[in-house]
Coordinates of C-alpha atoms in Angstrom, one line a residue:
X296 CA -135.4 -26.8 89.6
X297 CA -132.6 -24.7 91.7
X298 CA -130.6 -26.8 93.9
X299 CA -130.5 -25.5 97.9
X300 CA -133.3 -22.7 97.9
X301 CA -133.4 -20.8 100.7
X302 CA -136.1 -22.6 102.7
X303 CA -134.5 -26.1 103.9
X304 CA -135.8 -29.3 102.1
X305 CA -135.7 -32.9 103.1
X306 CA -134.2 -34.2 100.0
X307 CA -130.9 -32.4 99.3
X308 CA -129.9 -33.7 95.5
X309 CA -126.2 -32.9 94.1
X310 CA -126.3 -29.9 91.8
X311 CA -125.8 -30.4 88.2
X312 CA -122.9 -29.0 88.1
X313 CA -120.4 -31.9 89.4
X314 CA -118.1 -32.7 86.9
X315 CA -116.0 -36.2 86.0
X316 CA -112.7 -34.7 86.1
X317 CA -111.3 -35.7 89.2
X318 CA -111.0 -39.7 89.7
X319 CA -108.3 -39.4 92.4
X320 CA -110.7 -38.0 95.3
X321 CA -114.1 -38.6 96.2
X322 CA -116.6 -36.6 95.2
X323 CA -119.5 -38.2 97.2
X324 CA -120.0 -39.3 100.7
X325 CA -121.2 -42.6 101.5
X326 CA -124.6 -40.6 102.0
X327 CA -124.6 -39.5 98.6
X328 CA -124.0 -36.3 99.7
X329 CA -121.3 -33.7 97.1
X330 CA -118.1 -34.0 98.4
X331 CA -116.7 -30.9 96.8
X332 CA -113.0 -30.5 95.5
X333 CA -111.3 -28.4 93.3
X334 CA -112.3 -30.3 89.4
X335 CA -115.9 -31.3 91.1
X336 CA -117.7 -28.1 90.0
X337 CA -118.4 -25.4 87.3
X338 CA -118.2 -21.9 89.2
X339 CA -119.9 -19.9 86.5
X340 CA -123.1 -22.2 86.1
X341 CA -123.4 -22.8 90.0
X342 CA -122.5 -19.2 90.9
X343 CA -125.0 -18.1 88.4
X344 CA -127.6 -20.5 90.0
X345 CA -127.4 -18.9 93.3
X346 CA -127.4 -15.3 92.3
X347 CA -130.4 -15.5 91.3
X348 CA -131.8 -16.6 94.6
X349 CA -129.9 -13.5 95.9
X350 CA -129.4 -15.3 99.4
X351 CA -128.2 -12.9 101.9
X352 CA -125.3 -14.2 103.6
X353 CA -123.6 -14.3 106.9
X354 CA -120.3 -14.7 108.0
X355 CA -119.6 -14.9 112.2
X356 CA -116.0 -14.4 113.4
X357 CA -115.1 -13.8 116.8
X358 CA -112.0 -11.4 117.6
X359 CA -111.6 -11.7 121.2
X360 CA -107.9 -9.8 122.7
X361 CA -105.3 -9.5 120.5
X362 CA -107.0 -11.5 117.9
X363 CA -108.4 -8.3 116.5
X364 CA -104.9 -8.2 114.7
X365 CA -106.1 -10.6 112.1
X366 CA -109.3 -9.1 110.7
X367 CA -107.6 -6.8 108.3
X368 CA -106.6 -9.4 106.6
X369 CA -109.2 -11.5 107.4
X370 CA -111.7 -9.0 105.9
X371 CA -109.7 -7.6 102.8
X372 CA -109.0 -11.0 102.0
X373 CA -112.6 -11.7 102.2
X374 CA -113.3 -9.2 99.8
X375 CA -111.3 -10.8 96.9
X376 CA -112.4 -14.0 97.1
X377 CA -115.4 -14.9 99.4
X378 CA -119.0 -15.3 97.8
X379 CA -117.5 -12.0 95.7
X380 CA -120.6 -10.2 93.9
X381 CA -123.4 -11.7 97.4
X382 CA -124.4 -10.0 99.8
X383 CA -122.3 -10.8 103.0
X384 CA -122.4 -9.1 106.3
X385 CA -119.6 -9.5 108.6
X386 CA -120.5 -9.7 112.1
X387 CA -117.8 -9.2 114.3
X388 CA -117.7 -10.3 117.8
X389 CA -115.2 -8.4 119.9
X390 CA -114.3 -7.1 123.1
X391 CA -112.4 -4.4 121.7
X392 CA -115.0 -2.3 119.0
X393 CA -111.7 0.5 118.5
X394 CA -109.7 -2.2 116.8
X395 CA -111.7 -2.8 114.1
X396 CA -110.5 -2.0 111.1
X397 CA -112.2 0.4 108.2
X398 CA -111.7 -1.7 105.6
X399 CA -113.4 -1.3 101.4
X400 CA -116.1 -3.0 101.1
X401 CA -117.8 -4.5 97.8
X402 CA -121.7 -3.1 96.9
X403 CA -124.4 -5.2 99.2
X404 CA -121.4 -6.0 102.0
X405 CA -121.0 -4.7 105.4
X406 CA -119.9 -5.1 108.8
X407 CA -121.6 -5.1 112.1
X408 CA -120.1 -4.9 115.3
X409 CA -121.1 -6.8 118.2
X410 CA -120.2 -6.5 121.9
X411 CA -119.1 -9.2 123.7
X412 CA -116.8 -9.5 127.2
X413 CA -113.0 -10.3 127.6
X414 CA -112.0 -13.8 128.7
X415 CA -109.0 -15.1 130.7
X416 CA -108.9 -19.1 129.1
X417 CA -108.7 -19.2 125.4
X418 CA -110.4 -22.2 125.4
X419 CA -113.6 -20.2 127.3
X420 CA -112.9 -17.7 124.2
X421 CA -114.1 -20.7 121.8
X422 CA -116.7 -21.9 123.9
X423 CA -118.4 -18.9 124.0
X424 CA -118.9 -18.7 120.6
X425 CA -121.8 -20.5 120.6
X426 CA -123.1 -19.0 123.2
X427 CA -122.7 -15.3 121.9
X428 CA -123.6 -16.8 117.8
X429 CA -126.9 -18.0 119.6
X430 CA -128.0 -15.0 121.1
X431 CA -127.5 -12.7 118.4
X432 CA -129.3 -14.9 116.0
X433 CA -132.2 -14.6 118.3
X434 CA -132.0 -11.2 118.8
X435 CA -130.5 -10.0 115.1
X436 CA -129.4 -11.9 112.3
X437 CA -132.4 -14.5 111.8
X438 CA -133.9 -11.0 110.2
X439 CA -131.1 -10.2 108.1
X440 CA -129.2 -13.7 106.6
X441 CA -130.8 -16.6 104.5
X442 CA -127.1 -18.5 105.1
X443 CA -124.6 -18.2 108.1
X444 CA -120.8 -18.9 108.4
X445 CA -118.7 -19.7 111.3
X446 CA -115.2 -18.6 110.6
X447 CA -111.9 -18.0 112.6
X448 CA -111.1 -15.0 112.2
X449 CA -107.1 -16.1 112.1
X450 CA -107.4 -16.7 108.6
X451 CA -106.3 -15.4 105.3
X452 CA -108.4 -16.1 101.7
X453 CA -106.1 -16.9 98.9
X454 CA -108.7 -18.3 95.8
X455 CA -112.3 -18.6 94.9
X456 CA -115.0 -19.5 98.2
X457 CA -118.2 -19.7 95.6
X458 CA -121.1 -20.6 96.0
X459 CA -120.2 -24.2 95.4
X460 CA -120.0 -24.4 99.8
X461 CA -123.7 -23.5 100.0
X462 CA -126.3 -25.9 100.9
X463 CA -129.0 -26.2 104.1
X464 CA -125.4 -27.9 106.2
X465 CA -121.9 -28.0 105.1
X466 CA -119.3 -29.3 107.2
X467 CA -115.4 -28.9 106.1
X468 CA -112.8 -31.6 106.7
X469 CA -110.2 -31.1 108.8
X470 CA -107.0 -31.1 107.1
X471 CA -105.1 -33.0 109.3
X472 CA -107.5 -36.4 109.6
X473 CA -109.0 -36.5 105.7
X474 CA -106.6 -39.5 104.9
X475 CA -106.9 -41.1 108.1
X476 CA -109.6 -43.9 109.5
X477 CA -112.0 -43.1 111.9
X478 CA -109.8 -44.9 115.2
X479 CA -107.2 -41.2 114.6
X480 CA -109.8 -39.1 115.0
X481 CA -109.5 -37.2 117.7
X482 CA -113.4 -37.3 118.9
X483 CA -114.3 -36.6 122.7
X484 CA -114.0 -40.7 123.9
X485 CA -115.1 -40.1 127.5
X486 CA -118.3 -41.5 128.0
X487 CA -119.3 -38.6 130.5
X488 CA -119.5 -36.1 127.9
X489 CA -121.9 -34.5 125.6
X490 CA -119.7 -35.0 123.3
X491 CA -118.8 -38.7 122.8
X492 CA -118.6 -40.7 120.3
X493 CA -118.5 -44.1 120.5
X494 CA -115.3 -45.8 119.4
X495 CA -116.8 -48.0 116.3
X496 CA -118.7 -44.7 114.9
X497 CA -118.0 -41.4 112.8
X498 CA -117.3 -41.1 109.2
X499 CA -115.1 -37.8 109.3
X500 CA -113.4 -35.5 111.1
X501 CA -114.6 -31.6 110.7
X502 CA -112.7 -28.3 111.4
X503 CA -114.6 -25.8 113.9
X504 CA -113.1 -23.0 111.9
X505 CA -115.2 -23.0 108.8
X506 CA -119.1 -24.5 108.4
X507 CA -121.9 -23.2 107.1
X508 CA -125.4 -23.6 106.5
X509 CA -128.7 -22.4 106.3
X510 CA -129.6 -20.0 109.4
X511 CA -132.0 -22.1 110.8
X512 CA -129.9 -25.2 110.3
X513 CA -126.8 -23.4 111.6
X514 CA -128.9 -21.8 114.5
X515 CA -129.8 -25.3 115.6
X516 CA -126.0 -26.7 115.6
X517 CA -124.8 -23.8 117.2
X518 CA -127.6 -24.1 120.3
X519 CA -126.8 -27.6 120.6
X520 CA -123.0 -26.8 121.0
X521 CA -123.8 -23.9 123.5
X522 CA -126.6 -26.3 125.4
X523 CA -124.4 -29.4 125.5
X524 CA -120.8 -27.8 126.6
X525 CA -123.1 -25.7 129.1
X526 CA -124.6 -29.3 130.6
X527 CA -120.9 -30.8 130.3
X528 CA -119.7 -27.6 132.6
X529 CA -122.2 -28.6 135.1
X530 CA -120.5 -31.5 135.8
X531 CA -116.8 -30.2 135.3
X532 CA -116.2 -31.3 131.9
X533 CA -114.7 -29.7 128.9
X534 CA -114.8 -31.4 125.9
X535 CA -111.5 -32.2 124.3
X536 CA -111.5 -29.8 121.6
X537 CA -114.3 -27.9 123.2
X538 CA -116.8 -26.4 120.5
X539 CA -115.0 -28.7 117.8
X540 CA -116.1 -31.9 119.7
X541 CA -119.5 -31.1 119.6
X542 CA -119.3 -29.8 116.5
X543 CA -118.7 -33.4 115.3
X544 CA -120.9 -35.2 117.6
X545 CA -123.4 -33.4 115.9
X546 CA -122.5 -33.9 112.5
X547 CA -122.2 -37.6 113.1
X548 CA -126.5 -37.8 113.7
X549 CA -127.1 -34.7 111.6
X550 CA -125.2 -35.5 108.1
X551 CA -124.2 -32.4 106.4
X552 CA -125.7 -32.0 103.2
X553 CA -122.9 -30.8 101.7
X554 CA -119.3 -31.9 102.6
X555 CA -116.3 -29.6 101.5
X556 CA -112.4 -30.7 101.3
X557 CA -110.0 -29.0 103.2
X558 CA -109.0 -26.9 99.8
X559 CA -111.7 -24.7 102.4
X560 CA -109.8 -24.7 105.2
X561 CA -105.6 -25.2 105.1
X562 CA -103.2 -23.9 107.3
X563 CA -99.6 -22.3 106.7
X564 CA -98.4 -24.7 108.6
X565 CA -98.7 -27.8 106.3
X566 CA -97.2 -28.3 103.2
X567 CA -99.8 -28.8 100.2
X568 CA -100.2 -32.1 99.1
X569 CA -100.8 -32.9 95.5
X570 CA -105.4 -33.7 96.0
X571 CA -105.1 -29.7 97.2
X572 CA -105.3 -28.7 93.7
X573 CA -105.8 -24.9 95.3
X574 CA -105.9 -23.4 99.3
X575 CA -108.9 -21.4 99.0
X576 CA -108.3 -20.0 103.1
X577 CA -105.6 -20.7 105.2
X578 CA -105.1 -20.8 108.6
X579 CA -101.6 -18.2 109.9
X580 CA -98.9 -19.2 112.0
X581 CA -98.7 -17.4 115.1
X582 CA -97.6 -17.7 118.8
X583 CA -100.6 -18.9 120.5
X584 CA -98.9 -18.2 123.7
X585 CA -98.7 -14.3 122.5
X586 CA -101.7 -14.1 121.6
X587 CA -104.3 -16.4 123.7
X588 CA -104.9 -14.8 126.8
X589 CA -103.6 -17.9 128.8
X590 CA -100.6 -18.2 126.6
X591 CA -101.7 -21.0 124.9
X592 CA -102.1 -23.1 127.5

């Protein structure tokens, strides 16, 4: 039996290809769900698993502003080392189609370009994403992807993304909170929210800028975002770490069936600590008060 096929299944089984080599990390979540590191997996016999299923993947970035600086090497990047040899459409959400880049793509891979309007508050600019990722599965991509990404587009690739991060949900941990207990995580506390958690719950804390899934499962989490930061702005609240807090809040009731280490999402500005065996995407520095449209703030 394949692990993950393309329709969702209750039971959700680690694939065979987990391997003893690492004892200094954990390789399973309390849920018995893979916890995937670098040592954890065989690429070639996993890889070859999925090809065979030929999933059609999707990967969502949104390049709002002057964020449309970053999917050159976003996209070339991409190219190297994401789900290389799948098929993989890029859909690009942007208010500025011109800036796009033409970039060489790999057989089966393409990008499609999607329309979305400018925003003063960079904070409404990650909102939205839910919003616009909602609507064009509806209208689009539920025809034309088996699996769906969210990614920040502010990213590089710098080593294998296999298919070792594919399963019906997979969540990444943030890189900042994966050595810390739950009472440092930085989960919307405000009892008035959607998106609270109460203090003696949560067993991580995810990243907004990489997760992944099956469509339907990822349709699902990103509606519930959209829905729930739409009935917090009803009553003048914005979650803490807007789409990130409710991101989490529904990861907490909805366990991901896959969890992956933040080898999956870094950023430049940490060093590497010695469990990051490899940075597989990084996040770049940057002047957020260049390049959000309300400086940052």
């Amino acid at each position: 039996t394949l692990c993950h096929p393309r329709k969702p299944q209750k039971s959700n089984p680690p694939c065979a290809s987990s391997t003893p080599e690492r004892t200094d990390v954990n390789a399973v979540t309390n849920w018995n769900a893979p916890l995937v590191w670098e040592g954890t997996f065989d690429p070639v016999v996993i890889d070859a698993i999925y090809k065979r299923l030929d999933p059609r993947l999707a990967v969502v970035v949104l390049a709002v502003g002057k964020y449309t600086r970053f999917l050159k090497g976003f996209l070339e990047s991409a190219e190297k080392y994401f789900l290389v040899d799948f098929r993989v459409t890029y859909y690009i959400f942007t208010d500025n189609k011109q800036d796009v880049p033409k970039i060489e793509l790999g057989t089966g891979r393409k990008i499609t370009v999607l329309d979305v309007p400018s925003a003063t508050r960079w904070q409404d600019v990650v909102l939205s994403r839910m919003k616009w990722a909602t609507i064009a599965i509806d209208n689009q991509i539920r025809n034309e992807a088996d699996y769906l990404f969210m990614m920040d587009v502010d990213s590089v690739f710098h080593s294998r993304f296999g298919a070792e991060s594919l399963s019906p949900l997979s969540a990444v941990l943030h890189r900042g909170y994966y050595k810390k207990y739950r009472n440092y995580f930085p989960y919307e506390r405000r009892g008035t929210s959607k998106a609270y958690i109460p203090p003696d719950e949560g067993d991580y804390y995810y990243t907004a800028a990489v997760w992944g899934g099956y469509l339907e499962e990822m349709y699902k989490l990103v509606k519930y975002c959209y829905v729930q930061s739409e009935e917090d702005a009803k009553n003048n609240i914005e979650a803490v770490w807007q789409e990130e807090s409710y991101l989490n809040r529904y990861l907490l009731y909805n366990k991901p069936t896959k969890v992956l280490s933040p080898e999956y999402l870094w950023s430049d500005y940490d060093q590497v600590p010695a469990d990051i065996r490899v940075v597989r995407i990084s996040q770049l520095v940057k002047n957020y008060a260049e390049v959000r449209p309300n400086g940052g703030q």
